[in-house]
Coordinates of C-alpha atoms in Angstrom, one line a residue:
Chain A
M12 CA -3.5 -22.1 -96.1
N13 CA -0.7 -19.6 -95.4
A14 CA -3.0 -16.9 -94.6
M15 CA -4.5 -18.9 -91.9
T16 CA -1.4 -20.1 -90.5
E17 CA -0.3 -16.2 -90.1
Q18 CA -3.8 -15.4 -88.3
T19 CA -3.7 -18.1 -85.9
L20 CA -0.2 -17.9 -84.9
P21 CA 0.0 -14.7 -83.0
T22 CA -3.3 -15.7 -81.0
A23 CA -2.0 -19.0 -80.1
P24 CA -1.1 -19.3 -76.5
D25 CA 2.7 -18.8 -76.0
I26 CA 5.1 -21.6 -75.9
Q27 CA 6.3 -22.5 -72.4
P28 CA 9.8 -21.9 -71.7
A29 CA 12.2 -24.9 -72.0
A30 CA 13.3 -24.9 -68.5
A31 CA 11.8 -28.0 -67.0
S32 CA 13.6 -30.7 -68.7
G33 CA 17.0 -32.1 -70.4
L34 CA 20.5 -32.6 -69.2
G35 CA 20.9 -29.2 -67.7
Y36 CA 17.9 -29.5 -65.3
F37 CA 18.9 -32.9 -64.4
F38 CA 22.4 -31.8 -63.1
Y39 CA 20.9 -28.5 -61.6
K40 CA 18.6 -31.0 -59.5
V41 CA 21.6 -33.2 -58.9
K42 CA 23.5 -30.3 -57.5
K43 CA 20.9 -29.4 -55.2
S44 CA 21.0 -32.6 -53.4
P45 CA 24.2 -33.1 -51.5
L46 CA 23.7 -36.8 -51.0
T47 CA 23.4 -37.5 -54.5
V48 CA 26.5 -35.4 -55.3
A49 CA 28.2 -37.6 -52.5
G50 CA 27.2 -40.8 -54.3
L51 CA 28.4 -39.4 -57.6
F52 CA 31.8 -38.5 -56.2
I53 CA 32.2 -41.8 -54.7
I54 CA 31.3 -43.6 -58.3
L55 CA 33.6 -41.4 -60.1
F56 CA 36.1 -42.2 -57.5
M57 CA 35.6 -45.9 -57.8
L58 CA 35.7 -45.6 -61.8
A59 CA 39.0 -43.6 -61.4
M60 CA 40.5 -46.4 -59.3
M61 CA 39.7 -48.9 -62.0
L62 CA 41.1 -46.9 -64.7
F63 CA 44.4 -46.0 -63.1
A64 CA 44.9 -49.0 -60.9
P65 CA 48.4 -49.7 -62.3
W66 CA 49.5 -46.0 -61.2
L67 CA 47.7 -45.9 -57.8
A68 CA 49.0 -49.5 -56.6
T69 CA 52.1 -49.4 -54.7
H70 CA 53.1 -53.0 -55.1
D71 CA 52.4 -55.9 -57.8
P72 CA 49.0 -57.3 -56.4
N73 CA 50.2 -60.8 -57.1
A74 CA 53.4 -60.7 -55.9
I75 CA 54.1 -63.1 -52.9
D76 CA 56.7 -62.4 -50.2
L77 CA 56.4 -64.9 -47.4
M78 CA 58.8 -62.9 -45.3
Y79 CA 56.1 -60.0 -44.9
R80 CA 53.1 -62.0 -44.2
L81 CA 50.3 -60.7 -42.2
L82 CA 51.8 -57.5 -41.4
P83 CA 49.7 -54.5 -39.9
P84 CA 49.1 -51.4 -41.8
S85 CA 52.4 -49.4 -42.2
A86 CA 54.0 -46.6 -44.3
E87 CA 55.3 -49.4 -46.5
H88 CA 52.2 -51.5 -46.7
W89 CA 49.3 -48.9 -46.3
F90 CA 46.6 -51.5 -45.6
G91 CA 48.8 -54.3 -44.2
T92 CA 49.7 -57.5 -46.0
D93 CA 47.8 -60.9 -46.4
E94 CA 48.8 -64.5 -45.4
V95 CA 51.1 -64.7 -48.3
G96 CA 52.7 -61.3 -47.9
R97 CA 50.9 -59.5 -50.8
D98 CA 50.0 -55.9 -50.2
I99 CA 46.3 -55.5 -49.4
Y100 CA 46.0 -52.0 -50.7
S101 CA 47.5 -52.9 -54.1
R102 CA 45.1 -55.9 -54.2
I103 CA 41.8 -53.7 -53.4
I104 CA 42.8 -51.4 -56.0
F105 CA 43.1 -53.9 -58.6
G106 CA 40.1 -56.0 -57.2
S107 CA 38.2 -52.9 -58.0
R108 CA 38.2 -53.8 -61.6
Q109 CA 36.8 -57.1 -60.8
S110 CA 34.1 -56.0 -58.2
I111 CA 32.7 -52.9 -60.1
S112 CA 32.6 -54.5 -63.7
V113 CA 30.6 -57.4 -62.1
G114 CA 28.2 -54.7 -60.9
L115 CA 28.0 -53.0 -64.3
F116 CA 28.0 -56.1 -66.3
V117 CA 25.1 -57.7 -64.3
V118 CA 22.9 -54.7 -64.2
A119 CA 23.4 -54.0 -67.9
V120 CA 22.6 -57.6 -69.0
S121 CA 19.9 -58.4 -66.6
G122 CA 18.3 -54.7 -67.2
V123 CA 18.4 -54.9 -70.8
I124 CA 16.9 -58.5 -71.3
G125 CA 14.4 -57.9 -68.4
A126 CA 13.3 -54.6 -69.8
L127 CA 12.7 -56.1 -73.3
I128 CA 10.8 -59.1 -71.9
G129 CA 8.7 -57.1 -69.6
C130 CA 7.7 -54.4 -72.1
F131 CA 6.9 -57.0 -74.9
S132 CA 5.0 -59.2 -72.3
G133 CA 2.9 -56.1 -71.1
V134 CA 2.2 -54.8 -74.6
V135 CA 1.3 -58.3 -76.2
G136 CA -0.7 -59.0 -73.0
G137 CA -3.0 -62.3 -73.1
R138 CA -1.8 -65.6 -72.6
T139 CA 1.6 -65.0 -73.5
D140 CA 1.9 -62.2 -70.8
R141 CA 0.3 -64.9 -68.2
V142 CA 2.9 -67.6 -69.2
I143 CA 6.0 -65.1 -69.0
M144 CA 4.8 -63.7 -65.6
R145 CA 4.0 -67.2 -64.1
L146 CA 7.7 -68.2 -65.1
M147 CA 9.2 -65.0 -63.6
D148 CA 7.1 -65.6 -60.4
V149 CA 8.5 -69.1 -60.3
M150 CA 12.1 -67.6 -60.5
L151 CA 11.1 -65.0 -57.6
S152 CA 9.7 -67.7 -55.3
V153 CA 13.1 -69.2 -54.9
P154 CA 15.3 -66.9 -52.6
S155 CA 17.8 -65.3 -54.9
L156 CA 21.0 -66.2 -53.1
V157 CA 20.0 -69.8 -53.2
L158 CA 19.1 -69.8 -56.8
T159 CA 22.3 -67.8 -57.9
M160 CA 24.5 -70.2 -56.0
A161 CA 22.7 -73.2 -57.6
L162 CA 23.2 -71.7 -61.0
A163 CA 26.7 -70.6 -60.4
A164 CA 27.8 -74.0 -59.0
A165 CA 26.1 -75.6 -61.9
L166 CA 28.1 -73.5 -64.5
G167 CA 31.4 -74.0 -62.7
A168 CA 33.3 -71.8 -60.3
S169 CA 34.7 -68.8 -62.1
L170 CA 33.9 -65.0 -62.0
F171 CA 32.2 -65.0 -65.4
N172 CA 30.0 -67.7 -64.4
A173 CA 29.2 -66.0 -61.2
M174 CA 28.2 -63.0 -63.3
L175 CA 26.1 -64.8 -65.5
A176 CA 24.1 -66.5 -62.7
I177 CA 23.5 -63.2 -60.9
A178 CA 22.4 -61.8 -64.1
V179 CA 19.8 -64.4 -64.7
V180 CA 18.6 -64.3 -61.3
R181 CA 18.0 -60.5 -61.3
I182 CA 16.1 -60.7 -64.8
P183 CA 12.6 -61.2 -63.1
Y184 CA 12.9 -58.0 -61.1
Y185 CA 13.2 -56.1 -64.2
V186 CA 10.5 -57.8 -66.0
R187 CA 8.0 -57.2 -63.4
L188 CA 9.0 -53.3 -63.2
A189 CA 9.0 -52.9 -67.1
R190 CA 5.8 -54.9 -67.7
G191 CA 4.0 -52.7 -64.9
Q192 CA 5.0 -49.6 -66.7
A193 CA 4.1 -51.1 -70.1
L194 CA 0.7 -51.9 -69.0
G195 CA 0.0 -48.2 -68.2
I196 CA 1.8 -46.9 -71.1
R197 CA -0.3 -49.2 -73.4
E198 CA -3.6 -47.2 -72.6
M199 CA -2.0 -44.0 -73.3
G200 CA -3.4 -42.0 -76.1
Y201 CA -0.2 -42.3 -78.2
V202 CA -0.1 -46.0 -78.1
K203 CA -3.7 -46.2 -79.2
A204 CA -2.9 -43.7 -82.2
A205 CA 0.0 -45.9 -83.0
R206 CA -2.0 -49.0 -83.2
T207 CA -4.5 -47.3 -85.5
F208 CA -1.8 -46.7 -88.3
G209 CA -0.7 -50.1 -88.2
A210 CA 2.5 -49.8 -86.3
S211 CA 4.4 -53.0 -85.6
R212 CA 4.7 -54.2 -81.9
W213 CA 8.3 -53.5 -82.1
H214 CA 7.8 -50.1 -83.1
I215 CA 5.3 -49.4 -80.3
V216 CA 7.8 -51.1 -77.7
S217 CA 10.8 -49.2 -79.0
W218 CA 9.2 -45.9 -79.5
H219 CA 6.6 -45.6 -77.0
V220 CA 7.0 -48.1 -74.2
I221 CA 10.7 -48.3 -73.6
R222 CA 11.1 -44.6 -73.7
N223 CA 8.4 -43.9 -71.2
A224 CA 9.3 -46.8 -68.9
L225 CA 13.1 -46.0 -68.6
P226 CA 13.1 -43.7 -65.5
P227 CA 12.0 -46.4 -62.9
L228 CA 14.4 -49.0 -64.7
I229 CA 17.1 -46.7 -64.6
V230 CA 16.6 -45.9 -60.8
Q231 CA 16.4 -49.8 -60.2
A232 CA 19.6 -50.5 -62.1
T233 CA 21.6 -47.8 -60.2
L234 CA 20.0 -49.3 -56.9
D235 CA 21.1 -52.8 -58.0
I236 CA 24.7 -52.1 -58.7
G237 CA 25.6 -52.0 -55.1
G238 CA 23.5 -55.2 -54.3
T239 CA 25.1 -57.2 -57.2
I240 CA 28.7 -56.3 -55.9
L241 CA 27.7 -57.8 -52.6
M242 CA 26.0 -60.6 -54.3
A243 CA 29.2 -61.4 -56.1
A244 CA 31.2 -60.8 -52.9
A245 CA 29.0 -63.6 -51.4
L246 CA 29.4 -65.9 -54.2
G247 CA 33.3 -65.1 -53.9
F248 CA 32.9 -65.7 -50.1
I249 CA 31.9 -69.2 -50.8
G250 CA 34.5 -69.9 -53.5
L251 CA 32.2 -69.7 -56.4
G252 CA 33.4 -66.4 -57.7
A253 CA 36.9 -65.1 -58.5
Q254 CA 39.4 -67.7 -58.0
Q255 CA 43.0 -67.2 -56.6
P256 CA 45.1 -65.2 -57.3
T257 CA 42.7 -62.8 -58.8
A258 CA 42.1 -59.9 -56.3
E259 CA 38.4 -59.8 -55.8
W260 CA 36.8 -57.9 -52.6
G261 CA 34.4 -60.6 -51.7
A262 CA 37.0 -63.3 -51.9
M263 CA 39.4 -61.4 -50.0
V264 CA 37.0 -60.9 -47.2
A265 CA 36.4 -64.5 -47.2
T266 CA 40.0 -65.5 -46.9
G267 CA 40.5 -62.8 -44.3
R268 CA 37.7 -64.2 -42.1
N269 CA 40.3 -66.9 -40.8
Y270 CA 42.4 -64.2 -39.5
V271 CA 40.0 -61.6 -38.5
L272 CA 40.5 -61.9 -34.7
D273 CA 44.2 -60.9 -34.9
Q274 CA 44.6 -59.5 -38.3
W275 CA 41.6 -57.1 -38.6
W276 CA 43.0 -55.3 -41.7
Y277 CA 42.9 -58.3 -44.1
S278 CA 38.9 -58.5 -44.2
G279 CA 38.4 -55.1 -42.8
F280 CA 39.8 -53.0 -45.7
P281 CA 38.2 -55.1 -48.5
G282 CA 34.7 -54.9 -46.7
L283 CA 35.0 -51.2 -46.3
A284 CA 35.6 -50.9 -50.0
I285 CA 32.5 -53.0 -50.8
L286 CA 30.7 -50.9 -48.2
I287 CA 31.6 -47.6 -49.8
T288 CA 30.9 -48.7 -53.3
A289 CA 27.6 -50.0 -52.4
T290 CA 26.7 -46.9 -50.5
G291 CA 27.9 -44.7 -53.5
F292 CA 25.7 -46.4 -55.9
N293 CA 22.7 -46.5 -53.5
L294 CA 23.0 -42.8 -52.8
F295 CA 23.1 -41.9 -56.4
G296 CA 20.2 -44.2 -57.4
D297 CA 18.1 -42.8 -54.5
G298 CA 18.9 -39.3 -55.7
I299 CA 17.8 -39.9 -59.3
R300 CA 14.8 -41.7 -58.3
D301 CA 13.6 -38.4 -56.5
I302 CA 14.8 -36.3 -59.5
L303 CA 13.1 -38.4 -62.0
D304 CA 9.8 -38.4 -60.0
P305 CA 7.5 -36.0 -61.6
K306 CA 5.7 -35.4 -58.5
Q307 CA 9.1 -34.0 -57.2
K308 CA 9.5 -31.6 -59.9
G309 CA 7.8 -28.5 -58.3
K310 CA 10.3 -28.8 -55.2
Chain B
M15 CA -27.3 -39.5 -100.4
T16 CA -26.1 -39.4 -104.0
T17 CA -22.4 -39.9 -103.7
M18 CA -20.7 -42.9 -102.9
P19 CA -20.1 -43.3 -99.4
V20 CA -16.6 -43.6 -98.1
L21 CA -17.4 -45.7 -95.0
S22 CA -20.4 -47.9 -94.6
L23 CA -21.2 -49.7 -91.2
K24 CA -23.8 -52.5 -91.2
D25 CA -25.4 -53.6 -88.2
I26 CA -22.4 -53.4 -86.0
Q27 CA -22.7 -54.9 -82.5
V28 CA -20.1 -55.1 -79.7
R29 CA -20.8 -57.3 -76.7
F30 CA -18.1 -57.6 -73.9
P31 CA -18.2 -60.9 -71.7
V32 CA -18.4 -60.1 -68.3
N33 CA -18.8 -61.9 -64.9
P34 CA -17.2 -65.3 -65.8
D35 CA -18.1 -68.5 -63.9
W36 CA -15.6 -70.8 -62.4
R37 CA -14.6 -72.3 -65.9
G38 CA -14.0 -68.7 -67.3
R39 CA -17.4 -68.9 -69.5
P40 CA -19.2 -65.5 -69.2
R41 CA -22.3 -65.2 -67.6
Q42 CA -23.7 -62.0 -68.9
H43 CA -22.5 -59.8 -71.7
V44 CA -22.3 -56.0 -71.8
H45 CA -24.0 -55.0 -74.9
A46 CA -22.1 -51.8 -75.9
L47 CA -23.1 -51.3 -79.5
N48 CA -26.6 -52.9 -80.6
G49 CA -26.9 -52.8 -84.3
I50 CA -25.4 -49.5 -85.7
S51 CA -25.7 -48.9 -89.5
L52 CA -24.3 -45.9 -91.1
E53 CA -23.0 -44.5 -94.4
I54 CA -20.5 -41.7 -94.4
A55 CA -20.2 -39.5 -97.7
K56 CA -16.9 -38.0 -98.7
G57 CA -16.3 -34.3 -97.4
E58 CA -19.0 -34.5 -94.8
T59 CA -18.9 -34.2 -91.0
L60 CA -21.1 -36.5 -89.2
G61 CA -21.4 -35.6 -85.6
I62 CA -22.5 -38.3 -83.0
V63 CA -24.0 -37.2 -79.7
G64 CA -25.5 -39.0 -76.7
E65 CA -25.0 -38.8 -72.9
S66 CA -22.3 -40.9 -71.3
G67 CA -22.3 -44.7 -71.5
C68 CA -24.3 -44.6 -74.8
G69 CA -21.6 -46.2 -76.6
K70 CA -20.0 -43.3 -78.2
S71 CA -16.5 -44.2 -77.2
T72 CA -17.0 -47.9 -78.0
M73 CA -18.1 -46.8 -81.3
A74 CA -14.9 -44.6 -81.8
Q75 CA -12.7 -47.8 -80.9
V76 CA -14.7 -49.8 -83.5
L77 CA -14.1 -47.1 -86.2
I78 CA -10.2 -46.8 -85.8
G79 CA -9.9 -50.7 -85.4
L80 CA -8.8 -51.0 -81.6
L81 CA -12.0 -53.0 -81.2
Q82 CA -13.2 -55.8 -83.3
P83 CA -17.1 -55.6 -83.7
T84 CA -18.6 -59.1 -82.4
Q85 CA -21.1 -59.0 -85.4
G86 CA -21.8 -56.6 -88.5
E87 CA -19.6 -55.4 -91.3
M88 CA -17.5 -52.0 -91.7
T89 CA -16.3 -51.4 -95.3
L90 CA -14.1 -48.4 -96.3
S91 CA -14.5 -47.6 -100.0
S92 CA -10.8 -47.1 -100.5
G93 CA -10.2 -50.8 -99.8
K94 CA -7.8 -50.0 -96.8
S95 CA -8.5 -52.0 -93.8
N96 CA -8.9 -50.0 -90.6
G97 CA -6.0 -50.3 -88.2
K98 CA -3.8 -49.5 -91.4
G99 CA -4.2 -45.9 -91.8
G100 CA -7.7 -45.8 -93.3
M101 CA -8.9 -43.7 -90.2
Q102 CA -7.3 -41.9 -88.0
I103 CA -8.1 -40.4 -84.3
V104 CA -7.9 -37.0 -82.5
F105 CA -8.4 -37.8 -79.0
Q106 CA -9.9 -35.8 -76.3
D107 CA -6.7 -35.4 -74.1
P108 CA -3.9 -33.9 -75.9
Q109 CA -1.6 -34.5 -72.7
S110 CA -1.5 -38.3 -73.1
S111 CA -1.9 -38.4 -76.9
L112 CA 1.4 -37.1 -77.7
N113 CA 4.5 -39.2 -76.3
P114 CA 6.4 -36.8 -74.1
R115 CA 9.8 -38.3 -75.2
L116 CA 9.6 -37.7 -78.8
P117 CA 10.3 -34.2 -80.8
V118 CA 7.4 -33.0 -82.7
W119 CA 8.6 -34.0 -86.0
K120 CA 8.8 -37.6 -85.2
I121 CA 5.5 -37.4 -83.6
I122 CA 3.9 -35.6 -86.6
T123 CA 5.5 -38.3 -89.2
E124 CA 5.1 -41.5 -87.2
P125 CA 2.1 -42.7 -89.3
V126 CA 4.3 -42.4 -92.4
F127 CA 7.2 -44.0 -90.5
A128 CA 5.4 -46.9 -89.1
A129 CA 3.3 -47.4 -92.5
A130 CA 6.9 -47.6 -94.4
N131 CA 8.1 -50.1 -92.0
R132 CA 10.4 -47.5 -90.5
K133 CA 12.5 -47.5 -93.6
V134 CA 12.4 -43.7 -94.3
D135 CA 14.7 -40.9 -95.4
K136 CA 15.0 -38.6 -92.2
A137 CA 15.2 -35.3 -94.3
A138 CA 12.0 -36.1 -96.1
M139 CA 10.3 -36.9 -92.9
R140 CA 11.5 -33.6 -91.3
E141 CA 10.4 -31.5 -94.5
L142 CA 6.9 -33.4 -94.3
A143 CA 6.7 -32.5 -90.6
Q144 CA 7.4 -28.8 -91.4
Q145 CA 4.7 -28.8 -94.1
L146 CA 2.2 -30.5 -91.8
A147 CA 2.9 -28.2 -88.9
A148 CA 2.7 -25.0 -90.9
Q149 CA -0.8 -26.3 -92.1
V150 CA -2.0 -26.8 -88.7
G151 CA -0.4 -23.4 -87.3
I152 CA 2.6 -24.5 -85.6
R153 CA 5.7 -22.7 -86.5
P154 CA 7.9 -25.1 -88.6
E155 CA 11.1 -24.0 -86.3
Y156 CA 9.2 -25.7 -83.4
I157 CA 9.3 -29.3 -84.9
D158 CA 12.3 -30.0 -82.6
R159 CA 10.8 -29.3 -79.5
F160 CA 9.0 -31.8 -77.2
P161 CA 5.2 -31.8 -76.4
H162 CA 5.6 -30.3 -72.7
E163 CA 7.0 -27.3 -74.4
F164 CA 3.4 -26.6 -76.1
S165 CA 0.0 -25.5 -74.6
G166 CA -2.8 -27.7 -74.6
G167 CA -4.4 -26.0 -77.9
Q168 CA -1.0 -26.5 -79.6
R169 CA -0.7 -30.2 -78.9
Q170 CA -4.2 -30.7 -80.2
R171 CA -2.9 -29.0 -83.5
I172 CA 0.1 -31.4 -83.3
A173 CA -2.3 -34.3 -82.8
I174 CA -4.4 -32.9 -85.7
A175 CA -1.2 -32.8 -88.0
R176 CA -0.3 -36.5 -87.0
A177 CA -3.8 -37.5 -88.1
L178 CA -3.4 -35.6 -91.5
A179 CA 0.0 -37.4 -92.1
A180 CA -1.4 -40.7 -92.7
E181 CA -3.7 -39.2 -95.3
P182 CA -6.7 -41.1 -93.9
D183 CA -10.1 -41.4 -95.5
I184 CA -11.8 -40.4 -92.3
I185 CA -10.7 -38.7 -89.2
V186 CA -12.6 -39.5 -86.1
L187 CA -12.7 -36.6 -83.6
D188 CA -13.2 -37.9 -80.2
E189 CA -14.5 -34.8 -78.2
P190 CA -11.4 -32.9 -79.7
T191 CA -12.1 -29.7 -77.8
S192 CA -13.6 -30.7 -74.4
A193 CA -10.2 -30.5 -72.6
L194 CA -9.5 -27.1 -73.8
D195 CA -10.0 -23.6 -72.7
I196 CA -13.2 -21.9 -74.5
S197 CA -10.9 -19.4 -76.4
V198 CA -9.0 -22.1 -77.7
Q199 CA -11.8 -24.4 -78.4
A200 CA -13.0 -22.0 -81.2
Q201 CA -9.6 -21.9 -82.6
I202 CA -9.3 -25.7 -83.0
L203 CA -12.9 -26.0 -84.4
N204 CA -12.1 -23.3 -87.2
L205 CA -8.8 -25.0 -87.9
L206 CA -10.7 -28.2 -88.5
A207 CA -13.2 -26.5 -90.7
E208 CA -10.4 -24.8 -92.6
L209 CA -8.8 -28.2 -93.2
Q210 CA -11.7 -29.9 -94.1
R211 CA -12.5 -27.3 -96.9
S212 CA -8.9 -27.3 -98.3
R213 CA -8.4 -31.0 -98.1
Q214 CA -11.6 -32.6 -98.5
L215 CA -11.6 -34.3 -95.4
T216 CA -14.5 -36.4 -93.9
F217 CA -14.6 -36.2 -90.3
I218 CA -16.7 -38.2 -87.5
L219 CA -17.0 -35.9 -84.5
I220 CA -18.0 -37.6 -81.4
S221 CA -19.3 -35.1 -78.8
H222 CA -21.5 -34.3 -76.1
N223 CA -21.4 -30.7 -76.7
V224 CA -24.7 -29.7 -78.8
S225 CA -23.3 -26.4 -79.9
V226 CA -20.0 -28.0 -81.2
V227 CA -22.0 -30.3 -83.3
R228 CA -24.3 -27.7 -84.4
H229 CA -21.4 -25.5 -85.6
M230 CA -19.3 -28.2 -87.2
C231 CA -21.8 -31.0 -88.7
N232 CA -23.6 -31.5 -91.8
R233 CA -25.5 -34.5 -90.4
V234 CA -26.0 -35.7 -86.7
A235 CA -26.7 -39.1 -85.5
V236 CA -28.0 -39.4 -81.6
M237 CA -27.0 -42.4 -79.9
Y238 CA -28.9 -44.0 -76.9
L239 CA -28.0 -47.4 -75.6
G240 CA -25.7 -48.5 -78.2
Q241 CA -28.3 -47.6 -81.0
I242 CA -28.9 -44.7 -83.2
V243 CA -32.3 -43.3 -82.2
E244 CA -32.2 -40.3 -84.6
I245 CA -30.3 -39.3 -87.6
G246 CA -30.2 -36.6 -90.3
D247 CA -29.6 -33.4 -91.5
A248 CA -27.9 -31.4 -88.4
A249 CA -30.0 -28.3 -88.7
Q250 CA -32.9 -30.3 -88.9
V251 CA -32.4 -32.6 -86.3
L252 CA -31.2 -30.1 -83.7
E253 CA -34.1 -27.6 -84.5
H254 CA -37.1 -30.2 -85.1
P255 CA -36.1 -33.3 -83.0
A256 CA -38.5 -36.2 -83.6
H257 CA -37.5 -38.5 -81.3
P258 CA -38.5 -37.9 -77.5
Y259 CA -34.8 -38.8 -76.5
T260 CA -33.4 -36.2 -78.8
Q261 CA -36.0 -33.6 -77.4
L262 CA -35.1 -34.4 -73.7
L263 CA -31.0 -34.1 -74.7
L264 CA -31.7 -30.7 -76.3
A265 CA -33.8 -29.4 -73.6
S266 CA -31.1 -30.3 -71.0
V267 CA -28.6 -28.0 -72.6
P268 CA -28.5 -25.0 -70.4
T269 CA -28.9 -21.6 -72.1
L270 CA -28.3 -18.3 -71.0
E271 CA -31.8 -16.8 -72.4
S272 CA -34.2 -19.1 -70.7
V273 CA -34.5 -20.4 -67.0
Q274 CA -34.3 -24.2 -67.2
D275 CA -37.9 -25.8 -67.0
E276 CA -37.7 -28.0 -64.0
S277 CA -40.6 -29.9 -65.1
A278 CA -39.2 -30.9 -68.3
V279 CA -36.3 -32.9 -66.3
P280 CA -37.6 -36.6 -66.0
E281 CA -37.2 -38.1 -62.5
N282 CA -35.7 -41.6 -64.0
V283 CA -32.5 -40.1 -65.5
E284 CA -30.5 -43.4 -65.2
L285 CA -29.4 -45.3 -68.5
P286 CA -31.2 -49.1 -68.5
S287 CA -28.8 -51.6 -67.8
N288 CA -26.9 -52.9 -70.7
R289 CA -26.3 -56.4 -69.5
V290 CA -30.0 -57.3 -70.3
L291 CA -31.4 -55.1 -73.0
P292 CA -35.0 -54.2 -72.6
T293 CA -37.6 -55.4 -74.9
G294 CA -39.4 -53.0 -77.0
C295 CA -38.2 -49.5 -77.2
Y296 CA -35.1 -48.9 -75.3
F297 CA -36.3 -45.6 -74.2
K298 CA -39.6 -46.4 -73.0
D299 CA -38.8 -46.2 -69.3
R300 CA -37.6 -42.9 -69.4
C301 CA -39.8 -41.6 -72.2
P302 CA -42.5 -39.0 -71.1
S303 CA -44.8 -39.9 -73.8
A304 CA -44.6 -43.9 -73.5
S305 CA -47.6 -45.8 -74.5
S306 CA -48.5 -49.3 -75.1
A307 CA -47.2 -49.0 -78.7
C308 CA -43.9 -48.7 -77.3
L309 CA -43.7 -52.6 -76.3
Q310 CA -43.0 -53.0 -79.8
P311 CA -39.4 -53.0 -81.1
Q312 CA -38.9 -49.6 -83.0
V313 CA -37.3 -49.0 -86.3
L314 CA -35.3 -46.4 -87.7
K315 CA -37.0 -44.9 -90.7
Q316 CA -37.2 -41.7 -92.7
I317 CA -39.9 -39.3 -91.4
S318 CA -42.4 -39.0 -94.4
T319 CA -43.2 -35.4 -93.8
Q320 CA -39.7 -34.4 -94.3
S321 CA -38.1 -33.5 -97.4
Q322 CA -34.4 -33.8 -96.3
E323 CA -32.9 -36.9 -94.8
H324 CA -34.3 -37.4 -91.0
E325 CA -34.7 -40.9 -89.6
A326 CA -35.9 -41.7 -86.2
R327 CA -36.5 -44.6 -84.2
C328 CA -40.1 -43.9 -82.8
H329 CA -43.4 -44.6 -83.7
L330 CA -44.8 -41.2 -82.6
A331 CA -42.7 -39.8 -85.4
H332 CA -44.3 -41.9 -87.9
P333 CA -47.9 -41.0 -87.8
D334 CA -49.1 -43.6 -90.2

């Protein structure tokens, strides 16, 4: 046996260089796409804002000072003050903790649950698959904002309930995406081979299907973070999200609406924060979609 | 055959329902396999040849347990049920048969890992992967690499190592070389022959390449429309084909030495529909020597003038 090994090795075609994969390649591609880098910087900036909020804020975000209500931006209050004299800049800094963690939490929960349901549905197939997919279709047939509002209202007005409601409503999107991937992967030779040696469904899903279905799911999740922040802001806007006095961007825009004609800075700056964050995650998501697409690899 | 067969198939039939009516009941069936009976002895290589659509791939799926036969029995002498490691397959396309996101050592040891219900020692698995890799001619140092870092031939070696890991009774080779370069094909075939000698493996080689079958197989079965029309000792069948279909199949292999005889190629080259099976001999519409005797169903039986095993499903081969 050894003799044979030594004979065949030199004649076997040479190994290809390991250049076309891995994290190094990923960052190489990220660096070549300026928009992705911009998105990445926005995300890092926002994460730093969450972490270092107490040091970045100039005032206590909840300190009420009725002497200084609705002041325009100035050297003392960079983004002005709101109707009870709180510093809007500090509230935006602290609000990032609420808004961005909503985005990350919702995407993590709905992404993981949706991906698992979708992969199992696709692998199991048959009647189970049909029942699951019809259920998801029913959820998708109701406009998502209406469904989220109904769920959040039923659970009671709080930020956590709003997050749960958004997460539940986002699940069908991941289920559909993961199932579509699973249907293709199920027909691959490595899944057929796994079935011949009696692998369990959980083994097939965890070893083969999830691993190969991951790139589009990651992209979908990144793109969703921006949308989720907007959704949480929308819920906050109609009073179903974060409650006073917690600083949250959507709620700030909502209250500021009453003063928008004379005090533009009140809803303007939180709105700008939402816009920038959503843009950052979208740019990054778009970028990694292009990078993970194998058809783009040659470019 | 003197030795106890490793695998015996008895009248295996596979039908797929198609064209359902409004209540979901099938109006027609696709008859993919129409009564396959076979016995395979330990250590031999059985070749299965036939044109596209004759049921070779369905046969492979039934063997490895991805399809349940509609009718008939399949027994492994070891008592392992198929779908539980009794049989392994090496697929045609080494691109899709290896999970691109797993390192090679995990791919190779996956059968053991899955059979042990995922409770295995990692170091022992790596050890096993190194041994198997060395046996198929992959450097043991390469087991942490990923499939895309290997060439097509090397990937096929990895697929063979994975099949060996399960220690199956039979390895089904589904066109194992047709996706490879000519030079690599020979290496893979020699590797398979070498492994068969050293590990007493039993192969079922499915191929449409007659020269590969001639090189590798002890016995060969010729399939036509889901039936075996001729089976026997490989040299005997390929040198002296008794069934008109086998003769046609071998005549259609292009050779460098002779100019293709145009008159030998029949005009009617379509397989008959497998929705409604023909009566009598399945081959009679294409057969150059069809006669009224072909209206009777043909049976597969030993050609009396031959001493070696050689059965054909044609009345012309049985002069009595």
